[in-house]
Structures are given as C-alpha cells and as structure tokens.
Coordinates of C-alpha atoms in Angstrom, one line a residue:
M1 CA 10.7 27.6 -27.4
K2 CA 8.9 27.1 -24.0
I3 CA 8.6 23.2 -23.0
G4 CA 6.9 21.8 -20.1
I5 CA 7.9 18.6 -19.1
I6 CA 4.9 17.1 -17.0
K7 CA 6.5 14.4 -14.4
P8 CA 4.5 12.2 -11.9
D9 CA 6.7 12.4 -8.6
Y10 CA 7.1 9.1 -7.1
K11 CA 9.3 10.3 -4.5
I12 CA 11.9 8.0 -6.1
T13 CA 15.2 8.4 -8.6
G14 CA 15.2 5.7 -10.9
G15 CA 16.5 5.1 -14.7
F16 CA 13.5 7.0 -15.9
E17 CA 14.4 9.8 -13.9
V18 CA 18.0 10.1 -15.1
V19 CA 16.5 9.8 -18.6
V20 CA 14.0 12.8 -18.4
N21 CA 16.9 15.0 -16.4
R22 CA 19.0 14.5 -19.1
L23 CA 16.8 15.3 -21.8
K24 CA 15.6 18.5 -19.8
L25 CA 19.4 19.6 -19.9
E26 CA 20.2 18.5 -23.8
L27 CA 16.9 20.6 -24.6
E28 CA 18.2 23.6 -22.6
L29 CA 21.7 23.4 -24.1
I30 CA 20.1 23.7 -27.7
G31 CA 18.2 27.1 -26.6
H32 CA 14.8 26.0 -25.3
E33 CA 13.5 27.0 -22.0
V34 CA 12.3 23.9 -20.2
Q35 CA 10.2 23.9 -16.9
M36 CA 9.6 20.7 -15.0
V37 CA 6.2 20.2 -13.8
Y38 CA 6.0 17.7 -10.9
V39 CA 2.9 16.3 -9.5
D40 CA 2.7 14.3 -6.2
A41 CA 2.1 10.3 -7.4
T42 CA 1.8 9.7 -3.9
D43 CA -1.6 11.4 -3.5
S44 CA -4.3 9.0 -2.0
T45 CA -7.0 11.1 -2.4
T46 CA -10.2 11.2 -4.8
N47 CA -10.4 14.9 -4.8
D48 CA -10.1 15.3 -8.5
I49 CA -12.7 13.1 -9.6
P50 CA -15.8 14.9 -10.2
Y51 CA -18.0 12.6 -8.1
N52 CA -18.0 11.1 -4.6
I53 CA -16.0 8.2 -4.0
S54 CA -16.6 7.0 -0.3
Q55 CA -14.0 5.0 1.5
D56 CA -15.5 2.1 1.6
V57 CA -15.6 2.1 -2.4
F58 CA -11.8 3.4 -2.8
Y59 CA -10.2 0.5 -0.6
K60 CA -11.7 -2.3 -2.3
N61 CA -10.0 -0.8 -5.2
P62 CA -7.2 1.7 -4.1
E63 CA -5.0 1.3 -7.4
F64 CA -7.9 1.5 -9.7
F65 CA -9.2 5.1 -8.0
K66 CA -5.6 6.3 -7.4
Y67 CA -5.2 6.3 -11.1
I68 CA -8.4 7.8 -12.0
N69 CA -7.7 10.5 -9.4
M70 CA -4.3 11.2 -11.4
Y71 CA -5.9 11.2 -14.5
W72 CA -8.6 13.7 -13.6
K73 CA -5.8 15.6 -12.5
Y74 CA -4.1 15.7 -15.6
L75 CA -7.1 16.2 -17.6
K76 CA -7.8 19.6 -15.9
M77 CA -4.3 21.0 -15.8
D78 CA -4.0 24.3 -17.6
V79 CA -0.7 23.9 -19.7
S80 CA -1.6 26.5 -22.1
Q81 CA 1.5 28.8 -20.6
F82 CA 3.9 26.2 -22.5
D83 CA 4.7 26.0 -26.5
A84 CA 4.9 22.5 -26.2
V85 CA 4.7 19.9 -23.9
I86 CA 6.1 16.6 -22.9
S87 CA 4.4 14.0 -20.8
T88 CA 6.0 11.1 -19.0
Q89 CA 4.5 8.4 -17.1
P90 CA 1.1 7.2 -17.0
P91 CA -1.2 8.9 -17.0
S92 CA 0.4 12.3 -17.3
F93 CA -0.5 11.8 -21.1
A94 CA -4.3 13.1 -20.2
I95 CA -2.9 16.5 -20.7
Q96 CA -4.6 18.3 -23.4
H97 CA -2.2 20.6 -25.5
P98 CA -1.9 21.1 -29.6
R99 CA 1.7 20.4 -29.4
H100 CA 2.0 17.7 -27.3
I101 CA 4.5 14.5 -27.2
S102 CA 4.3 11.6 -24.6
L103 CA 7.6 10.5 -24.1
F104 CA 6.5 7.0 -23.2
Y105 CA 8.3 4.3 -21.3
H106 CA 5.4 2.0 -19.8
H107 CA 1.7 1.7 -19.1
M108 CA 0.3 1.3 -15.6
K109 CA 1.9 -2.0 -15.9
I110 CA -0.5 -3.8 -13.4
F111 CA -2.9 -3.1 -15.8
Y112 CA -1.4 -4.0 -19.0
D113 CA 1.6 -6.3 -19.7
M114 CA 1.8 -7.5 -16.0
S115 CA -1.9 -7.9 -15.7
D116 CA -1.7 -11.7 -15.8
L117 CA 1.1 -11.8 -13.7
V118 CA -0.2 -9.9 -10.7
L119 CA -3.4 -12.2 -11.0
E120 CA -1.0 -15.5 -10.9
V121 CA 1.1 -14.0 -7.9
G122 CA -1.8 -12.9 -5.7
L123 CA -1.2 -9.2 -6.1
Q124 CA -4.3 -8.0 -7.8
Q125 CA -7.0 -6.0 -6.5
P126 CA -10.7 -6.7 -6.5
Y127 CA -12.4 -6.0 -9.6
H128 CA -9.3 -6.4 -11.4
H129 CA -10.7 -7.3 -14.8
K130 CA -12.9 -4.7 -15.2
S131 CA -10.3 -2.0 -13.9
V132 CA -8.3 -3.2 -16.6
Q133 CA -11.1 -2.8 -19.2
V134 CA -11.5 0.6 -18.0
I135 CA -7.7 2.0 -17.6
R136 CA -7.0 0.7 -21.1
E137 CA -10.5 2.4 -22.6
I138 CA -9.6 5.9 -21.0
D139 CA -5.8 5.4 -21.7
T140 CA -6.3 4.8 -25.3
L141 CA -8.8 7.7 -25.9
S142 CA -5.9 10.0 -24.2
L143 CA -3.1 8.5 -26.3
S144 CA -5.1 8.7 -29.6
K145 CA -5.1 12.6 -29.3
V146 CA -1.3 13.2 -28.5
R147 CA 0.1 14.4 -31.2
T148 CA 3.3 12.1 -31.3
I149 CA 3.9 9.2 -28.9
L150 CA 7.6 8.5 -28.9
A151 CA 8.0 5.1 -27.3
G152 CA 11.2 4.5 -25.4
S153 CA 11.9 1.2 -27.4
Q154 CA 10.2 -1.3 -29.9
T155 CA 9.2 -3.2 -27.2
I156 CA 7.1 -0.3 -25.9
K157 CA 5.9 0.6 -29.7
N158 CA 4.7 -3.0 -29.8
R159 CA 2.9 -2.9 -26.6
I160 CA 1.0 0.5 -27.8
K161 CA -0.3 -1.3 -30.9
Q162 CA -1.2 -4.4 -28.8
F163 CA -3.2 -3.1 -26.0
N164 CA -4.1 0.6 -27.5
N165 CA -4.5 -0.3 -31.1
L166 CA -2.3 3.0 -32.1
S167 CA 0.7 2.9 -34.1
N168 CA 0.2 6.0 -36.8
N169 CA 1.4 8.6 -33.9
V170 CA 3.7 6.3 -32.6
D171 CA 7.4 6.5 -33.1
V172 CA 10.6 4.9 -31.2
I173 CA 13.4 7.0 -29.6
Y174 CA 16.3 5.1 -27.7
A175 CA 17.9 7.3 -24.8
G176 CA 21.4 7.7 -24.7
I177 CA 23.6 7.0 -21.8
D178 CA 25.8 9.4 -19.4
P179 CA 28.5 10.3 -21.2
D180 CA 31.1 10.2 -18.5
I181 CA 31.1 6.3 -18.9
Y182 CA 33.2 6.7 -22.1
H183 CA 35.5 8.9 -20.0
F184 CA 36.4 6.4 -17.6
N185 CA 39.9 5.7 -17.3
G186 CA 40.0 3.0 -14.7
R187 CA 41.4 -0.6 -15.0
V188 CA 38.9 -2.6 -16.7
A189 CA 39.1 -6.1 -15.7
Y190 CA 36.7 -9.7 -16.1
E191 CA 36.5 -10.7 -12.4
Y192 CA 33.0 -11.5 -11.2
P193 CA 29.6 -11.4 -12.2
I194 CA 26.9 -8.6 -11.3
V195 CA 23.2 -7.4 -11.3
V196 CA 22.6 -3.9 -11.1
G197 CA 19.5 -2.2 -10.4
R198 CA 16.5 -1.6 -7.9
H199 CA 15.1 -4.2 -6.0
E200 CA 11.6 -4.2 -6.9
F201 CA 9.0 -6.6 -8.5
P202 CA 9.7 -8.4 -11.2
K203 CA 13.2 -6.9 -11.7
R204 CA 14.4 -10.7 -10.8
P205 CA 17.6 -10.3 -9.1
E206 CA 16.1 -13.5 -7.1
L207 CA 17.0 -15.7 -10.2
F208 CA 20.8 -14.1 -10.2
V209 CA 21.3 -15.2 -6.5
K210 CA 19.6 -18.7 -7.3
A211 CA 21.8 -19.0 -10.3
M212 CA 24.8 -18.1 -8.0
K213 CA 24.2 -21.0 -5.7
R214 CA 24.4 -23.0 -8.6
L215 CA 28.0 -21.7 -9.0
P216 CA 29.7 -22.0 -5.7
H217 CA 33.2 -21.7 -6.7
L218 CA 32.3 -18.1 -8.3
V219 CA 31.7 -14.8 -6.3
G220 CA 28.8 -12.5 -7.2
K221 CA 27.9 -9.0 -6.4
V222 CA 24.0 -7.1 -6.0
V223 CA 24.5 -3.6 -7.0
G224 CA 22.2 -1.3 -5.7
A225 CA 19.1 -1.5 -3.4
G226 CA 15.0 -0.9 -3.3
G227 CA 12.0 -1.9 -1.6
R228 CA 12.6 -5.7 -1.8
T229 CA 16.1 -5.7 -0.6
D230 CA 15.5 -7.4 3.0
D231 CA 13.4 -10.1 1.3
L232 CA 16.0 -10.6 -1.5
K233 CA 18.7 -10.9 1.6
K234 CA 16.3 -13.4 3.3
I235 CA 16.1 -15.5 0.2
D236 CA 20.1 -15.4 -0.6
N237 CA 20.5 -16.8 3.0
L238 CA 17.9 -19.2 2.9
L239 CA 19.2 -20.5 -0.6
A240 CA 22.3 -20.9 0.9
Y241 CA 21.6 -23.0 3.5
T242 CA 19.1 -25.1 1.0
S243 CA 21.5 -25.7 -1.6
R244 CA 24.1 -26.9 0.6
E245 CA 21.4 -29.4 2.0
G246 CA 20.3 -30.4 -1.3
I247 CA 17.1 -28.9 -0.9
D248 CA 15.1 -27.2 -3.8
I249 CA 13.1 -24.3 -3.9
T250 CA 11.4 -24.0 -7.7
D251 CA 12.4 -20.5 -9.7
D252 CA 8.7 -19.6 -9.7
V253 CA 8.2 -19.9 -6.0
V254 CA 11.5 -17.9 -5.4
W255 CA 10.7 -14.6 -7.7
K256 CA 7.0 -14.9 -7.7
Q257 CA 6.5 -15.7 -3.9
M258 CA 8.9 -14.9 -1.7
S259 CA 10.0 -11.8 -4.0
N260 CA 7.0 -10.4 -2.8
G261 CA 7.6 -11.5 0.9
K262 CA 5.8 -14.4 0.6
F263 CA 7.6 -16.8 2.7
S264 CA 5.3 -19.8 4.2
F265 CA 5.6 -21.1 7.0
E266 CA 8.0 -24.2 5.7
Y267 CA 10.5 -21.4 4.2
E268 CA 10.4 -19.2 7.2
K269 CA 11.2 -22.6 9.5
L270 CA 14.1 -22.9 7.0
I271 CA 15.4 -19.7 7.4
Q272 CA 15.4 -19.8 11.2
T273 CA 17.6 -22.8 10.7
A274 CA 19.7 -21.0 8.3
K275 CA 20.8 -18.2 10.9
K276 CA 21.6 -21.0 13.3
N277 CA 24.0 -22.6 10.9
K278 CA 25.2 -19.6 9.7
S279 CA 25.4 -20.5 6.0
S280 CA 27.9 -18.3 4.2
S281 CA 26.8 -16.7 0.9
N282 CA 28.7 -16.4 -2.3
V283 CA 26.6 -13.0 -3.1
I284 CA 27.9 -9.8 -1.9
F285 CA 25.1 -6.8 -1.5
T286 CA 26.8 -3.6 -1.9
G287 CA 23.8 -1.4 -1.3
R288 CA 22.8 1.9 -3.0
V289 CA 26.4 3.2 -4.5
S290 CA 27.4 6.4 -6.1
S291 CA 27.8 7.1 -10.0
E292 CA 31.5 6.7 -9.7
Q293 CA 31.1 3.3 -7.3
L294 CA 28.7 2.0 -10.1
F295 CA 31.3 2.8 -12.4
E296 CA 33.7 0.6 -10.8
E297 CA 31.6 -2.0 -10.3
Y298 CA 31.0 -2.4 -14.0
S299 CA 34.6 -2.1 -14.5
K300 CA 35.5 -5.3 -12.7
A301 CA 32.4 -7.3 -14.0
S302 CA 33.1 -10.4 -16.0
C303 CA 29.6 -10.1 -17.1
V304 CA 26.2 -7.9 -16.1
I305 CA 23.0 -10.1 -15.5
C306 CA 19.8 -8.4 -16.5
P307 CA 17.2 -10.8 -15.4
A308 CA 14.0 -8.5 -15.3
F309 CA 10.5 -9.4 -16.6
E310 CA 9.5 -7.1 -19.5
E311 CA 11.6 -4.4 -19.1
D312 CA 10.6 -1.0 -20.9
Y313 CA 13.9 0.1 -22.3
G314 CA 17.3 -1.7 -20.9
L315 CA 19.8 1.4 -19.8
T316 CA 21.5 -1.0 -17.8
A317 CA 22.1 -3.3 -20.3
I318 CA 23.8 -0.2 -22.6
E319 CA 25.6 1.1 -19.5
A320 CA 27.2 -2.1 -19.1
M321 CA 28.0 -2.5 -22.9
A322 CA 29.8 0.4 -22.8
F323 CA 32.2 -0.7 -20.3
K324 CA 32.9 -3.6 -22.9
K325 CA 30.9 -6.3 -20.6
P326 CA 28.7 -9.2 -22.2
V327 CA 25.4 -8.8 -21.0
I328 CA 23.2 -12.0 -19.9
A329 CA 19.3 -10.8 -20.5
C330 CA 16.2 -13.0 -20.5
K331 CA 14.0 -14.1 -23.3
D332 CA 11.0 -12.4 -21.5
G333 CA 13.3 -9.5 -20.9
G334 CA 11.2 -6.8 -23.4
G335 CA 13.6 -4.0 -23.8
Y336 CA 16.6 -6.1 -23.0
A337 CA 16.0 -8.9 -25.2
E338 CA 15.7 -5.8 -28.0
L339 CA 19.6 -5.4 -27.3
I340 CA 21.0 -8.7 -27.3
E341 CA 22.6 -10.6 -30.4
D342 CA 22.8 -13.9 -28.7
G343 CA 26.4 -15.0 -28.5
I344 CA 27.5 -12.0 -30.1
N345 CA 27.5 -9.2 -27.3
G346 CA 26.0 -11.5 -24.8
F347 CA 23.4 -14.5 -24.2
L348 CA 19.9 -14.3 -24.7
V349 CA 18.6 -17.0 -22.2
D350 CA 15.4 -18.7 -20.7
P351 CA 14.3 -17.0 -17.6
S352 CA 15.9 -19.6 -15.4
S353 CA 18.2 -19.8 -12.7
A354 CA 19.9 -22.9 -14.5
A355 CA 20.2 -21.0 -17.8
I356 CA 21.5 -17.9 -16.3
A357 CA 24.0 -20.0 -14.3
D358 CA 24.9 -21.7 -17.6
A359 CA 25.7 -18.2 -19.4
I360 CA 28.0 -16.8 -16.5
R361 CA 29.5 -20.3 -16.4
K362 CA 30.7 -19.8 -20.1
I363 CA 31.9 -16.5 -19.6
S364 CA 33.6 -16.8 -16.4
E365 CA 36.0 -19.9 -17.7
N366 CA 36.9 -18.3 -21.2
K367 CA 38.1 -14.9 -20.5
D368 CA 38.5 -14.7 -24.7
L369 CA 35.0 -14.9 -24.9
A370 CA 34.3 -12.4 -22.6
I371 CA 36.8 -10.0 -24.2
R372 CA 35.2 -10.8 -27.6
M373 CA 31.6 -10.5 -26.7
G374 CA 32.4 -6.9 -24.6
N375 CA 33.9 -5.7 -27.6
A376 CA 31.0 -6.5 -29.6
A377 CA 28.7 -5.0 -26.8
Y378 CA 30.9 -1.7 -27.1
E379 CA 29.6 -1.1 -30.7
T380 CA 26.0 -1.8 -29.6
S381 CA 26.7 0.8 -27.0
R382 CA 27.9 3.6 -29.4
K383 CA 24.5 3.4 -31.4
Y384 CA 22.6 5.2 -27.9
T385 CA 23.8 8.5 -27.8
W386 CA 22.0 11.6 -26.7
S387 CA 22.6 13.4 -29.6
N388 CA 20.4 10.8 -31.8
A389 CA 17.6 11.1 -29.2
I390 CA 17.6 15.1 -28.9
A391 CA 17.3 14.9 -32.8
K392 CA 14.5 12.8 -32.9
L393 CA 12.6 14.6 -29.9
V394 CA 13.5 18.1 -32.0
E395 CA 12.2 16.9 -35.2
H396 CA 8.7 15.9 -33.6
L397 CA 8.9 19.2 -32.0
T398 CA 9.0 21.4 -34.8

C-alpha cells in the first residue's frame, strides 16, 4: 500500500516528530511504501485563503489567519496518488481522502485546552473568543469527515469529545518508545532528580526549579533546551537568591509570567542583585543532549519529574519508567496523569512546587521506595510497544 503521511513542518524536532518518524519506519518494515509530505508550518502568508486579507487585518489576529491559511492549504491539497493518508498535526486533518486516518495528538491548543490559560497569562490575540469559535467549527467539520481519528491518549480522546462532540470515529493509539532503551547496559543508580523536555510554555520546568529551592541539600538536573531556556536560567538565578533571602515568589508568577519572559521591574532589580551576589544554584542545566546522554541521565536519576500542564501523551514518562525510575507528574498533567498510579509507580501531585518538592523528598530519602516504585514503573512501560501501536494502525488502514 502506498501511504502518505501529511506533516506540518515547524522546523523543530520534538516528541511528536520522533513518533512520526518511527511510525514511518515500522510501516515500511511490514512492506508499505511510505512518503512524508511536509508543509511549511512557519508560513506567515495568506496566499491560500480564497479572499483578500489586508495586512492591517492580518496583524490584528495573526495566529488565527495563519491557521486559516494552513487550513485552506490542506483542504486544496491533492493526495489522490496515495492509497491511504495519515494526517498529523492540525490542521492537516483538513485533507480529503476516502481512506484518511488522523494521528491526533492535539488541537491547535491556544484555541482549545489552553484557550483560558492564554487569556489568563496575557498571550491572547485580539478577537480571541471569536477566533476560538470559528476554529472549533471548521475543525469539527473536517474531523467529522475523517474515517478514523487515532487519538494519542485517552486524554486526547476526551478532548475531541469535549470540544468537537465526536466519538464514533475515534480510537486510542499509544505510541511505543525507542526499543534501544531496553538494551541499555549501563549502571542504573538513584542519584538525583531530573526534569526532561523542551523549555516551552506550558511544560512548567519552572515548577521543578522552584521545587529544588525547597530542597537545598539536593542537586537536580534540567535536561534539554528550548525557546524559554534563557528565561528559565534567569528564574533559577533569581530563585536561588530569593530563597536564600526568604523572599517568596508565587508559583503562578513563576510559571505563568516569568516563563513567558515577563519580569516586572521589581524582579528585574532582584535579578541584578542576585548576579552581584553570585548566588549558587542547586540546579544543573545540561542543554540539548544526544540519545546516549539522555539514556545516561535517565539511568542516574532518582526520579523523573514531568510537571507539564495538559500534556498530550507522556513519552518522557514512559521512557523514564523503562529505566525503572519513579515518575512525578501533576494532577492537571493530561496524558502524564493517565500513566501514574499514585504511590505505585510514582506520585501524582498538585501542580505546585511544594507538592513536587515533597514527592522528590520522599523518593530521595528512601531508596527502597525508589526501587520498588521503579520496578512497578518498568512493568508499566512494557505496555507501550511499537508492535501494539502498529497493529492498531494497520487494523484501521485495512
């Protein structure tokens, strides 16, 4: 079968790109001809919209019009050369094909599950409410025509039901993890807590950094990088100073404002004072790491913290579990929360630095608990294999 995978190209490589590339490989291994069809998702024009949009109107609501332009681009795309197509990120599901599967990991989040949050933190565009209404209407129309929507988690399936009122054509597919993880032959230890992932809003590594300031006797690691890394380092430097001086900065300010680069004059002044005082930090930033380095970090971690808000799946958690590491996730963590049996393979906590710090403390002070939870976590990870994922996909392709 000749299969086209339709993929918006955001010029970055994250967890979803890893999943899609693996999916392509697995389909080829069982004999299918698979072609990736990339579409530039950084395009800021309105050339595909069949009516004129003035620059003045565009810049009043750029995210909305960029989405609408992409929507029309996919709607007009000719994919008839393929026997089946798999759409991926929104709005690639607007393509039209009789054998169309949507590998669905998230909506355009600012118009859906993050809609209220972007309003709260001041990231919204003008006419946000109207934009939300229009986007949801056209998405629902397209998704209702898709033969099968394969949601990347139960969390995502629930969102599709909540926002698009669709369930009859929706099934759940859980992606596997890199099988090389199970061939790791290095030493497994329980040395320090880590957080892994891109530094983007609202992954909330800021909550981990703040939690570590409540545990000055421990050292933690931030593994990875992203568009907000510089701000995260500023936050770490600031919190190292304020925690020493007994100055409290609330969690909401840290992850809802500072994580988006919003440092008030008061805090900028404190940052300058912190630089002069050269406050030492108990958080190490590794920067971007290779797969081999990532495996090493997992192997040495006492636990892995997954603090993201409304995560779509939870690949990081499953990878950590494969290394027999307890996972700490937040109750509003979406896909992460699905994976955690509280007190069994990790802890499911309130989304606060205090709750995260308490969970880290419990694991760090009790190695037997860490090992017991880690063993349970490993058993959880074995459920998420590529063979299971491909079997589910092939079932819907045929």
